[in-house]
mmCIF file of C-alpha atoms and ligand atoms in Angstrom:
data_model
loop_
_atom_site.group_PDB
_atom_site.id
_atom_site.type_symbol
_atom_site.label_atom_id
_atom_site.label_comp_id
_atom_site.label_asym_id
_atom_site.label_seq_id
_atom_site.Cartn_x
_atom_site.Cartn_y
_atom_site.Cartn_z
ATOM 1 C CA UNK A 231 116.891 20.251 23.634
ATOM 2 C CA UNK A 232 113.802 21.854 25.187
ATOM 3 C CA UNK A 233 114.132 25.634 25.403
ATOM 4 C CA UNK A 234 113.673 27.348 28.780
ATOM 5 C CA UNK A 235 110.122 28.679 29.259
ATOM 6 C CA UNK A 236 109.766 32.435 28.834
ATOM 7 C CA UNK A 237 109.026 34.437 31.981
ATOM 8 C CA UNK A 238 106.288 36.901 31.080
ATOM 9 C CA UNK A 239 104.857 40.055 32.652
ATOM 10 C CA UNK A 240 101.607 41.745 31.601
ATOM 11 C CA UNK A 241 100.732 45.450 31.601
ATOM 12 C CA UNK A 242 97.110 45.893 32.713
ATOM 13 C CA UNK A 243 94.422 43.493 33.922
ATOM 14 C CA UNK A 244 92.802 43.675 30.505
ATOM 15 C CA UNK A 245 89.838 41.605 29.447
ATOM 16 C CA UNK A 246 91.706 39.946 26.577
ATOM 17 C CA UNK A 247 94.619 39.129 28.887
ATOM 18 C CA UNK A 248 92.506 37.298 31.453
ATOM 19 C CA UNK A 249 90.198 35.646 28.912
ATOM 20 C CA UNK A 250 92.666 34.451 26.306
ATOM 21 C CA UNK A 251 96.318 35.420 26.269
ATOM 22 C CA UNK A 252 97.478 34.708 29.843
ATOM 23 C CA UNK A 253 95.816 31.256 29.813
ATOM 24 C CA UNK A 254 97.474 30.695 26.408
ATOM 25 C CA UNK A 255 100.899 31.634 27.797
ATOM 26 C CA UNK A 256 100.428 29.027 30.556
ATOM 27 C CA UNK A 257 99.092 26.448 28.079
ATOM 28 C CA UNK A 258 102.185 27.014 25.951
ATOM 29 C CA UNK A 259 104.368 26.014 28.901
ATOM 30 C CA UNK A 260 105.648 29.532 29.683
ATOM 31 C CA UNK A 261 105.284 31.370 32.994
ATOM 32 C CA UNK A 262 103.383 34.538 33.872
ATOM 33 C CA UNK A 263 105.454 35.911 36.729
ATOM 34 C CA UNK A 264 104.141 39.471 37.088
ATOM 35 C CA UNK A 265 101.177 41.712 36.423
ATOM 36 C CA UNK A 266 100.961 45.502 36.728
ATOM 37 C CA UNK A 267 97.703 47.382 37.075
ATOM 38 C CA UNK A 268 96.262 50.748 38.027
ATOM 39 C CA UNK A 269 93.812 48.713 40.122
ATOM 40 C CA UNK A 270 95.743 46.566 42.565
ATOM 41 C CA UNK A 271 92.657 44.652 43.769
ATOM 42 C CA UNK A 272 91.690 43.558 40.287
ATOM 43 C CA UNK A 273 95.270 42.582 39.522
ATOM 44 C CA UNK A 274 95.599 40.588 42.761
ATOM 45 C CA UNK A 275 92.371 38.752 41.934
ATOM 46 C CA UNK A 276 93.678 37.793 38.499
ATOM 47 C CA UNK A 277 97.088 36.950 39.976
ATOM 48 C CA UNK A 278 95.548 34.524 42.461
ATOM 49 C CA UNK A 279 93.467 32.783 39.760
ATOM 50 C CA UNK A 280 96.443 32.376 37.435
ATOM 51 C CA UNK A 281 99.163 31.886 40.059
ATOM 52 C CA UNK A 282 101.055 35.076 39.197
ATOM 53 C CA UNK A 283 103.660 35.761 41.881
ATOM 54 C CA UNK A 284 104.239 39.537 41.613
ATOM 55 C CA UNK A 285 101.677 42.363 41.431
ATOM 56 C CA UNK A 286 102.895 45.897 40.638
ATOM 57 C CA UNK A 287 100.983 49.143 40.793
ATOM 58 C CA UNK A 288 103.360 50.700 38.292
ATOM 59 C CA UNK A 289 103.797 49.546 34.698
ATOM 60 C CA UNK A 290 107.401 50.813 34.731
ATOM 61 C CA UNK A 291 108.269 48.755 37.832
ATOM 62 C CA UNK A 292 107.091 45.616 36.061
ATOM 63 C CA UNK A 293 109.135 46.468 32.982
ATOM 64 C CA UNK A 294 112.231 46.969 35.153
ATOM 65 C CA UNK A 295 111.750 43.632 36.938
ATOM 66 C CA UNK A 296 113.393 40.305 36.108
ATOM 67 C CA UNK A 297 111.416 39.101 33.056
ATOM 68 C CA UNK A 298 112.009 37.876 29.532
ATOM 69 C CA UNK A 299 108.909 39.178 27.803
ATOM 70 C CA UNK A 300 106.138 41.711 28.266
ATOM 71 C CA UNK A 301 102.594 41.304 26.919
ATOM 72 C CA UNK A 302 100.889 44.674 26.255
ATOM 73 C CA UNK A 303 97.073 44.596 26.138
ATOM 74 C CA UNK A 304 96.665 48.336 26.798
ATOM 75 C CA UNK A 305 94.399 50.764 24.896
ATOM 76 C CA UNK A 306 95.719 51.296 21.371
ATOM 77 C CA UNK A 307 97.131 54.775 22.046
ATOM 78 C CA UNK A 308 99.390 53.319 24.774
ATOM 79 C CA UNK A 309 100.971 50.627 22.619
ATOM 80 C CA UNK A 310 103.737 52.928 21.322
ATOM 81 C CA UNK A 311 105.016 54.397 24.611
ATOM 82 C CA UNK A 312 104.904 51.168 26.597
ATOM 83 C CA UNK A 313 106.437 49.074 23.823
ATOM 84 C CA UNK A 314 109.322 51.545 23.553
ATOM 85 C CA UNK A 315 109.860 51.467 27.315
ATOM 86 C CA UNK A 316 109.739 47.653 27.478
ATOM 87 C CA UNK A 317 112.110 47.332 24.520
ATOM 88 C CA UNK A 318 114.482 49.860 26.086
ATOM 89 C CA UNK A 319 114.581 47.624 29.177
ATOM 90 C CA UNK A 320 115.637 44.712 26.941
ATOM 91 C CA UNK A 321 112.317 42.830 27.068
ATOM 92 C CA UNK A 322 110.747 40.955 24.179
ATOM 93 C CA UNK A 323 107.311 42.380 23.439
ATOM 94 C CA UNK A 324 104.015 40.885 22.326
ATOM 95 C CA UNK A 325 101.754 43.898 21.790
ATOM 96 C CA UNK A 326 98.036 43.816 21.065
ATOM 97 C CA UNK A 327 96.579 44.751 17.712
ATOM 98 C CA UNK A 328 96.662 47.236 16.152
ATOM 99 C CA UNK A 329 100.343 47.590 16.976
ATOM 100 C CA UNK A 330 100.161 51.374 16.659
ATOM 101 C CA UNK A 331 98.049 54.302 15.530
ATOM 102 C CA UNK A 332 100.018 54.841 12.332
ATOM 103 C CA UNK A 333 102.934 53.619 10.250
ATOM 104 C CA UNK A 334 105.388 56.136 11.718
ATOM 105 C CA UNK A 335 104.714 54.779 15.202
ATOM 106 C CA UNK A 336 105.013 51.186 13.991
ATOM 107 C CA UNK A 337 108.337 52.000 12.286
ATOM 108 C CA UNK A 338 109.698 53.498 15.501
ATOM 109 C CA UNK A 339 108.654 50.378 17.432
ATOM 110 C CA UNK A 340 110.122 47.977 14.890
ATOM 111 C CA UNK A 341 113.408 49.874 14.705
ATOM 112 C CA UNK A 342 113.705 50.138 18.481
ATOM 113 C CA UNK A 343 113.235 46.369 18.849
ATOM 114 C CA UNK A 344 115.690 45.656 16.069
ATOM 115 C CA UNK A 345 118.325 47.965 17.565
ATOM 116 C CA UNK A 346 117.896 46.412 21.017
ATOM 117 C CA UNK A 347 117.963 42.872 19.585
ATOM 118 C CA UNK A 348 114.582 41.838 21.005
ATOM 119 C CA UNK A 349 111.536 40.247 19.395
ATOM 120 C CA UNK A 350 108.486 42.416 18.708
ATOM 121 C CA UNK A 351 105.187 40.925 17.531
ATOM 122 C CA UNK A 352 101.652 42.167 17.004
ATOM 123 C CA UNK A 353 99.114 39.824 18.625
ATOM 124 C CA UNK A 354 97.128 39.101 15.450
ATOM 125 C CA UNK A 355 96.283 35.631 16.691
ATOM 126 C CA UNK A 356 94.090 34.405 13.845
ATOM 127 C CA UNK A 357 97.142 34.060 11.576
ATOM 128 C CA UNK A 358 98.339 31.230 13.812
ATOM 129 C CA UNK A 359 95.114 29.236 13.503
ATOM 130 C CA UNK A 360 95.663 26.086 11.385
ATOM 131 C CA UNK A 361 92.447 26.765 9.445
ATOM 132 C CA UNK A 362 94.160 29.746 7.786
ATOM 133 C CA UNK A 363 96.968 27.439 6.670
ATOM 134 C CA UNK A 364 94.243 25.484 4.857
ATOM 135 C CA UNK A 365 92.811 28.691 3.348
ATOM 136 C CA UNK A 366 96.229 29.640 2.003
ATOM 137 C CA UNK A 367 96.791 26.064 0.805
ATOM 138 C CA UNK A 368 93.511 26.048 -1.185
ATOM 139 C CA UNK A 369 94.521 29.308 -2.877
ATOM 140 C CA UNK A 370 98.090 28.132 -3.568
ATOM 141 C CA UNK A 371 96.802 24.840 -5.000
ATOM 142 C CA UNK A 372 94.956 26.838 -7.657
ATOM 143 C CA UNK A 373 91.501 25.541 -6.644
ATOM 144 C CA UNK A 374 90.059 29.042 -7.106
ATOM 145 C CA UNK A 375 91.975 29.939 -10.291
ATOM 146 C CA UNK A 376 93.348 33.521 -10.255
ATOM 147 C CA UNK A 377 92.210 35.705 -7.360
ATOM 148 C CA UNK A 378 89.639 38.356 -8.330
ATOM 149 C CA UNK A 379 87.697 39.583 -5.277
ATOM 150 C CA UNK A 380 87.803 39.465 -1.494
ATOM 151 C CA UNK A 381 84.821 40.260 0.659
ATOM 152 C CA UNK A 382 84.939 40.507 4.452
ATOM 153 C CA UNK A 383 82.759 41.578 7.355
ATOM 154 C CA UNK A 384 83.526 41.918 11.048
ATOM 155 C CA UNK A 385 80.622 43.572 12.797
ATOM 156 C CA UNK A 386 79.090 43.344 16.250
ATOM 157 C CA UNK A 387 77.026 45.350 18.669
ATOM 158 C CA UNK A 388 79.291 47.058 21.226
ATOM 159 C CA UNK A 389 77.752 48.157 24.539
ATOM 160 C CA UNK A 390 77.412 51.946 24.804
ATOM 161 C CA UNK A 391 80.314 53.832 26.490
ATOM 162 C CA UNK A 392 82.334 53.443 28.619
ATOM 163 C CA UNK A 393 84.676 51.193 26.641
ATOM 164 C CA UNK A 394 88.167 51.918 25.338
ATOM 165 C CA UNK A 395 86.761 51.287 21.827
ATOM 166 C CA UNK A 396 84.528 54.373 22.131
ATOM 167 C CA UNK A 397 87.402 56.659 23.231
ATOM 168 C CA UNK A 398 89.013 58.616 20.391
ATOM 169 C CA UNK A 399 91.993 59.653 22.492
ATOM 170 C CA UNK A 400 92.720 56.023 23.370
ATOM 171 C CA UNK A 401 92.740 54.979 19.709
ATOM 172 C CA UNK A 402 89.179 53.665 19.615
ATOM 173 C CA UNK A 403 86.940 53.097 16.615
ATOM 174 C CA UNK A 404 85.867 50.186 14.442
ATOM 175 C CA UNK A 405 88.635 50.550 11.854
ATOM 176 C CA UNK A 406 91.392 49.917 14.392
ATOM 177 C CA UNK A 407 89.412 47.382 16.404
ATOM 178 C CA UNK A 408 87.851 45.082 13.806
ATOM 179 C CA UNK A 409 88.500 46.590 10.362
ATOM 180 C CA UNK A 410 92.192 45.998 10.997
ATOM 181 C CA UNK A 411 91.588 42.208 10.946
ATOM 182 C CA UNK A 412 89.923 42.427 7.542
ATOM 183 C CA UNK A 413 92.765 44.501 6.074
ATOM 184 C CA UNK A 414 95.232 42.090 7.667
ATOM 185 C CA UNK A 415 93.607 39.054 6.017
ATOM 186 C CA UNK A 416 93.517 40.723 2.573
ATOM 187 C CA UNK A 417 97.197 41.621 2.825
ATOM 188 C CA UNK A 418 98.098 38.132 3.947
ATOM 189 C CA UNK A 419 96.388 36.570 0.929
ATOM 190 C CA UNK A 420 97.258 39.101 -1.777
ATOM 191 C CA UNK A 421 100.037 41.434 -0.633
ATOM 192 C CA UNK A 422 99.945 45.210 -0.294
ATOM 193 C CA UNK A 423 97.145 47.190 -1.940
ATOM 194 C CA UNK A 424 97.679 49.917 -4.542
ATOM 195 C CA UNK A 425 94.789 52.137 -3.456
ATOM 196 C CA UNK A 426 92.115 52.528 -0.807
ATOM 197 C CA UNK A 427 88.713 54.249 -0.523
ATOM 198 C CA UNK A 428 87.064 54.425 2.909
ATOM 199 C CA UNK A 429 83.890 55.794 4.505
ATOM 200 C CA UNK A 430 82.792 56.019 8.123
ATOM 201 C CA UNK A 431 79.871 56.878 10.354
ATOM 202 C CA UNK A 432 80.970 58.760 13.472
ATOM 203 C CA UNK A 433 79.366 57.705 16.753
ATOM 204 C CA UNK A 434 80.428 58.912 20.200
ATOM 205 C CA UNK A 435 83.358 60.677 18.471
ATOM 206 C CA UNK A 436 84.845 57.575 16.820
ATOM 207 C CA UNK A 437 84.227 55.618 13.619
ATOM 208 C CA UNK A 438 81.555 53.324 15.047
ATOM 209 C CA UNK A 439 80.813 51.926 11.599
ATOM 210 C CA UNK A 440 82.828 51.919 8.405
ATOM 211 C CA UNK A 441 83.606 50.274 5.119
ATOM 212 C CA UNK A 442 86.460 50.228 2.659
ATOM 213 C CA UNK A 443 87.368 49.278 -0.874
ATOM 214 C CA UNK A 444 90.905 48.112 -1.664
ATOM 215 C CA UNK A 445 92.604 47.440 -4.980
ATOM 216 C CA UNK A 446 95.625 45.193 -5.496
ATOM 217 C CA UNK A 447 97.750 44.595 -8.550
ATOM 218 C CA UNK A 448 98.651 40.960 -9.237
ATOM 219 C CA UNK A 449 100.457 39.187 -12.032
ATOM 220 C CA UNK A 450 97.025 37.794 -13.093
ATOM 221 C CA UNK A 451 95.267 41.167 -13.107
ATOM 222 C CA UNK A 452 93.670 43.454 -10.529
ATOM 223 C CA UNK A 453 92.177 42.086 -7.312
ATOM 224 C CA UNK A 454 89.626 44.070 -5.323
ATOM 225 C CA UNK A 455 88.348 43.864 -1.757
ATOM 226 C CA UNK A 456 85.183 45.104 -0.143
ATOM 227 C CA UNK A 457 85.230 45.261 3.682
ATOM 228 C CA UNK A 458 82.678 46.288 6.331
ATOM 229 C CA UNK A 459 83.314 46.714 10.067
ATOM 230 C CA UNK A 460 81.033 48.016 12.773
ATOM 231 C CA UNK A 461 80.224 48.417 16.454
ATOM 232 C CA UNK A 462 76.526 48.956 15.731
ATOM 233 C CA UNK A 463 75.523 45.997 13.591
ATOM 234 C CA UNK A 464 74.523 42.446 14.312
ATOM 235 C CA UNK A 465 77.351 40.029 14.966
ATOM 236 C CA UNK A 466 78.585 39.034 11.507
ATOM 237 C CA UNK A 467 82.022 37.735 10.713
ATOM 238 C CA UNK A 468 82.775 36.223 7.336
ATOM 239 C CA UNK A 469 85.491 36.263 4.684
ATOM 240 C CA UNK A 470 85.088 35.246 1.044
ATOM 241 C CA UNK A 471 87.766 34.709 -1.560
ATOM 242 C CA UNK A 472 86.507 34.663 -5.144
ATOM 243 C CA UNK A 473 88.760 33.483 -7.931
ATOM 244 C CA UNK A 474 88.387 33.075 -11.690
ATOM 245 C CA UNK A 475 87.135 29.484 -11.360
ATOM 246 C CA UNK A 476 86.050 28.961 -7.776
ATOM 247 C CA UNK A 477 85.329 30.597 -4.439
ATOM 248 C CA UNK A 478 86.015 29.960 -0.786
ATOM 249 C CA UNK A 479 83.849 30.964 2.157
ATOM 250 C CA UNK A 480 85.412 31.237 5.626
ATOM 251 C CA UNK A 481 82.796 31.526 8.398
ATOM 252 C CA UNK A 482 83.975 33.098 11.675
ATOM 253 C CA UNK A 483 87.399 33.798 10.166
ATOM 254 C CA UNK A 484 89.003 35.645 13.084
ATOM 255 C CA UNK A 485 87.719 34.377 16.403
ATOM 256 C CA UNK A 486 87.333 30.604 15.965
ATOM 257 C CA UNK A 487 88.737 29.357 19.251
ATOM 258 C CA UNK A 488 89.075 26.245 21.438
ATOM 259 C CA UNK A 489 86.711 23.472 20.558
ATOM 260 C CA UNK A 490 85.406 25.242 17.463
ATOM 261 C CA UNK A 491 86.173 23.160 14.389
ATOM 262 C CA UNK A 492 84.399 25.278 11.782
ATOM 263 C CA UNK A 493 84.698 24.072 8.175
ATOM 264 C CA UNK A 494 85.561 26.338 5.263
ATOM 265 C CA UNK A 495 83.453 26.007 2.103
ATOM 266 C CA UNK A 496 84.951 25.488 -1.346
ATOM 267 C CA UNK A 497 82.769 26.107 -4.389
ATOM 268 C CA UNK A 498 84.465 24.898 -7.556
ATOM 269 C CA UNK A 499 81.507 24.613 -9.907
ATOM 270 C CA UNK A 500 78.104 26.257 -10.368
ATOM 271 C CA UNK A 501 76.676 22.750 -10.931
ATOM 272 C CA UNK A 502 77.678 21.372 -7.545
ATOM 273 C CA UNK A 503 76.935 22.579 -4.007
ATOM 274 C CA UNK A 504 79.891 23.990 -2.035
ATOM 275 C CA UNK A 505 82.086 21.341 -0.428
ATOM 276 C CA UNK A 506 82.946 21.566 3.291
ATOM 277 C CA UNK A 507 86.655 21.323 4.039
ATOM 278 C CA UNK A 508 87.031 20.329 7.699
ATOM 279 C CA UNK A 509 89.408 22.443 9.780
ATOM 280 C CA UNK A 510 90.831 21.477 13.168
ATOM 281 C CA UNK A 511 89.878 23.107 16.468
ATOM 282 C CA UNK A 512 92.804 25.035 17.962
ATOM 283 C CA UNK A 513 93.674 27.834 20.332
ATOM 284 C CA UNK A 514 95.281 30.444 18.046
ATOM 285 C CA UNK A 515 96.479 32.426 21.083
ATOM 286 C CA UNK A 516 98.475 29.432 22.283
ATOM 287 C CA UNK A 517 99.865 28.817 18.782
ATOM 288 C CA UNK A 518 100.896 32.494 18.689
ATOM 289 C CA UNK A 519 102.689 32.308 22.055
ATOM 290 C CA UNK A 520 104.499 29.125 20.982
ATOM 291 C CA UNK A 521 105.651 30.771 17.737
ATOM 292 C CA UNK A 522 106.768 33.861 19.692
ATOM 293 C CA UNK A 523 108.836 31.730 22.082
ATOM 294 C CA UNK A 524 110.405 29.854 19.162
ATOM 295 C CA UNK A 525 111.350 33.162 17.550
ATOM 296 C CA UNK A 526 112.921 34.428 20.798
ATOM 297 C CA UNK A 527 115.008 31.232 20.823
ATOM 298 C CA UNK A 528 116.202 31.806 17.252
ATOM 299 C CA UNK A 529 113.370 30.099 15.368
ATOM 300 C CA UNK A 530 111.520 31.249 12.243
ATOM 301 C CA UNK A 531 110.434 34.824 11.593
ATOM 302 C CA UNK A 532 106.923 35.568 12.849
ATOM 303 C CA UNK A 533 104.063 36.145 10.418
ATOM 304 C CA UNK A 534 102.962 39.051 12.639
ATOM 305 C CA UNK A 535 106.315 40.779 13.121
ATOM 306 C CA UNK A 536 106.946 44.523 13.337
ATOM 307 C CA UNK A 537 107.520 44.841 9.612
ATOM 308 C CA UNK A 538 104.168 43.254 8.784
ATOM 309 C CA UNK A 539 102.427 45.516 11.294
ATOM 310 C CA UNK A 540 104.151 48.544 9.760
ATOM 311 C CA UNK A 541 102.849 47.641 6.299
ATOM 312 C CA UNK A 542 99.371 47.081 7.718
ATOM 313 C CA UNK A 543 99.458 50.497 9.386
ATOM 314 C CA UNK A 544 100.266 52.090 6.031
ATOM 315 C CA UNK A 545 96.956 50.783 4.731
ATOM 316 C CA UNK A 546 95.036 52.042 7.752
ATOM 317 C CA UNK A 547 96.792 55.413 7.343
ATOM 318 C CA UNK A 548 95.697 55.518 3.693
ATOM 319 C CA UNK A 549 92.138 54.671 4.764
ATOM 320 C CA UNK A 550 92.200 57.578 7.191
ATOM 321 C CA UNK A 551 93.536 59.894 4.501
ATOM 322 C CA UNK A 552 90.688 58.741 2.271
ATOM 323 C CA UNK A 553 88.174 59.598 5.006
ATOM 324 C CA UNK A 554 89.576 63.135 4.943
ATOM 325 C CA UNK A 555 89.794 63.540 1.178
ATOM 326 C CA UNK A 556 86.696 61.557 0.212
ATOM 327 C CA UNK A 557 88.780 60.041 -2.604
ATOM 328 C CA UNK A 558 90.867 57.008 -3.404
ATOM 329 C CA UNK A 559 94.300 57.187 -1.767
ATOM 330 C CA UNK A 560 97.334 55.489 -3.345
ATOM 331 C CA UNK A 561 99.820 53.081 -1.723
ATOM 332 C CA UNK A 562 102.989 51.344 -2.845
ATOM 333 C CA UNK A 563 101.230 48.071 -3.714
ATOM 334 C CA UNK A 564 103.953 45.486 -3.077
ATOM 335 C CA UNK A 565 102.892 41.938 -3.950
ATOM 336 C CA UNK A 566 103.330 39.252 -1.326
ATOM 337 C CA UNK A 567 106.049 36.728 -2.193
ATOM 338 C CA UNK A 568 103.373 34.045 -2.683
ATOM 339 C CA UNK A 569 100.858 36.052 -4.688
HETATM 340 N N1 NAP B 732 93.913 39.816 19.888
HETATM 341 C C1 NAP B 732 92.653 39.767 20.314
HETATM 342 O O1 NAP B 732 91.961 38.767 20.177
HETATM 343 C C2 NAP B 732 92.071 40.980 20.993
HETATM 344 C C3 NAP B 732 90.756 40.932 21.502
HETATM 345 C C4 NAP B 732 90.295 42.028 22.221
HETATM 346 C C5 NAP B 732 91.079 43.157 22.356
HETATM 347 N N2 NAP B 732 92.325 43.182 21.794
HETATM 348 C C6 NAP B 732 93.207 44.358 21.949
HETATM 349 O O2 NAP B 732 93.695 44.333 23.303
HETATM 350 C C7 NAP B 732 93.781 45.657 23.832
HETATM 351 C C8 NAP B 732 92.945 45.736 25.102
HETATM 352 O O3 NAP B 732 91.603 45.402 24.805
HETATM 353 P P1 NAP B 732 90.596 44.878 25.969
HETATM 354 O O4 NAP B 732 89.299 44.592 25.329
HETATM 355 O O5 NAP B 732 91.225 43.781 26.741
HETATM 356 O O6 NAP B 732 90.474 46.208 26.839
HETATM 357 P P2 NAP B 732 90.280 46.425 28.392
HETATM 358 O O7 NAP B 732 89.633 45.243 29.025
HETATM 359 O O8 NAP B 732 89.617 47.746 28.548
HETATM 360 O O9 NAP B 732 91.789 46.492 28.932
HETATM 361 C C9 NAP B 732 92.640 47.545 28.723
HETATM 362 C C10 NAP B 732 93.524 47.685 29.958
HETATM 363 O O10 NAP B 732 94.381 48.786 29.779
HETATM 364 C C11 NAP B 732 94.687 49.367 31.028
HETATM 365 N N3 NAP B 732 94.606 50.843 30.887
HETATM 366 C C12 NAP B 732 95.657 51.672 31.026
HETATM 367 N N4 NAP B 732 95.294 52.939 30.817
HETATM 368 C C13 NAP B 732 93.970 52.911 30.537
HETATM 369 C C14 NAP B 732 93.037 53.930 30.262
HETATM 370 N N5 NAP B 732 93.364 55.228 30.201
HETATM 371 N N6 NAP B 732 91.760 53.559 30.044
HETATM 372 C C15 NAP B 732 91.397 52.259 30.080
HETATM 373 N N7 NAP B 732 92.277 51.250 30.361
HETATM 374 C C16 NAP B 732 93.547 51.565 30.591
HETATM 375 C C17 NAP B 732 93.683 48.840 32.043
HETATM 376 O O11 NAP B 732 94.405 47.998 32.909
HETATM 377 P P3 NAP B 732 94.646 48.322 34.472
HETATM 378 O O12 NAP B 732 93.513 49.205 34.919
HETATM 379 O O13 NAP B 732 94.614 46.970 35.089
HETATM 380 O O14 NAP B 732 95.974 48.998 34.560
HETATM 381 C C18 NAP B 732 92.720 47.962 31.233
HETATM 382 O O15 NAP B 732 92.377 46.791 31.875
HETATM 383 C C19 NAP B 732 93.376 46.578 22.672
HETATM 384 O O16 NAP B 732 94.521 46.971 21.988
HETATM 385 C C20 NAP B 732 92.520 45.685 21.768
HETATM 386 O O17 NAP B 732 92.556 46.106 20.414
HETATM 387 C C21 NAP B 732 92.822 42.117 21.130
#
C-alpha cells in the first residue's frame, strides 16, 4: 500500500530550502503546504514558484497549523528552540546540520522527539547518496585491508559578511558549517573517536579556517584522521581512506548532486594506476526525504537520527574544548557496529 504523502511546512525562506530541499520534498512525492518567513514578500515569491498554499509571518503560527512535518533551515543557533517548539506541537522534524551547537542541546532535542513520539532527523544529505553506499561497500569488502588513515578537506571562499556563517551568535564558523561534514564522514566509516586536537584561525569573530586531528581505536589498531575546513581557501572538497593494502579517493564527497556521476578511485597496488569505480548520479536530498517519510511511516531507523547527531556534537564539543586548552581532548571512542 502506498503511504500518504507527508504535508510539510518550512521555517524561513532559506537559500538551501529553495535551492535543494523543498524541490526534493516535491520530487519525493510529498507536499509543501506552508512557509513562514520574517519577509512575507520573499516567502510569497517562493510560495508562488513552488505552489505552496499558505504563507505565515510567524514561525509559531506555521508550527501550530495542520501539518505532518516541519523542515528547519534556520541559522544554527535557532535549531534548538524551533525544533523543541515543533516537536511540542507534535510535528516530525527535519532540521538542518549541524543539529545543534553542542551535545547537551542535541540530547534535549532527541529526548523531546522521543517523548513526543515524533521523528527527528539531521539533514546530513550526503549519507543518502548511493555513492557512499559504494564507499562503505569497498571498505567492508576488505579492498583496502585494515583502515589506517582518513584525510578530508572541505574548503571554499565565502563572500565577506553579511552571511549567517560569519555570525558567532547565530552559530557561524567553518567547523559547524563544513568541518561537521568531515567529522560526520569519519564517524560513519570508523565509529566514535577517542581523542581530538583542533586549531582555528578567527576571522570576523568566527573560526573562518580550521583543522583537526582525530584518533580512533579499532580492533585492527589505531586509525587517525586529518581534516581541514575553511571559508577562506579555494574550493576543495575531497575525502581519502587509506588502509593497510589499498586506498580510496572520493572527489566531491559531500555535494555531488543531480546529474553528477562522479567516480571514486580505488588504488589497490603501487604497480597499477588507480581504478575508477563508477557511481550513479542521484539527488541525495530527495533520497533523504524519502527515507524520512519511510521512517515516519514505521520504516527503518535513519542514518542521520537524533542519536547520531548527538554523538557527532560530542566530537565538535571536544574540538572546541581543544581550541581552548590547546591540547588533545579525550572522548568515549565507541566503535561503529561495522568497524
Ligand atoms: N544540508 C545542506 O546541504 C546545507 C547547505 C547549506 C546550508 N545548510 C544549513 O541550512 C541552514 C541555513 O543555511 P542557508 O545557507 O540556507 O542560510 P540562509 O539562506 O541565510 O537562510 C537562513 C534563514 O533563516 C531565517 N532566519 C531567522 N532568523 C534569522 C536571523 N537572525 N538571521 C538570518 N536569518 C534568519 C531567514 O528566513 P526568513 O527571513 O525567511 O524568516 C533565512 O532565510 C544552516 O543551518 C546551514 O548549516 C545545509
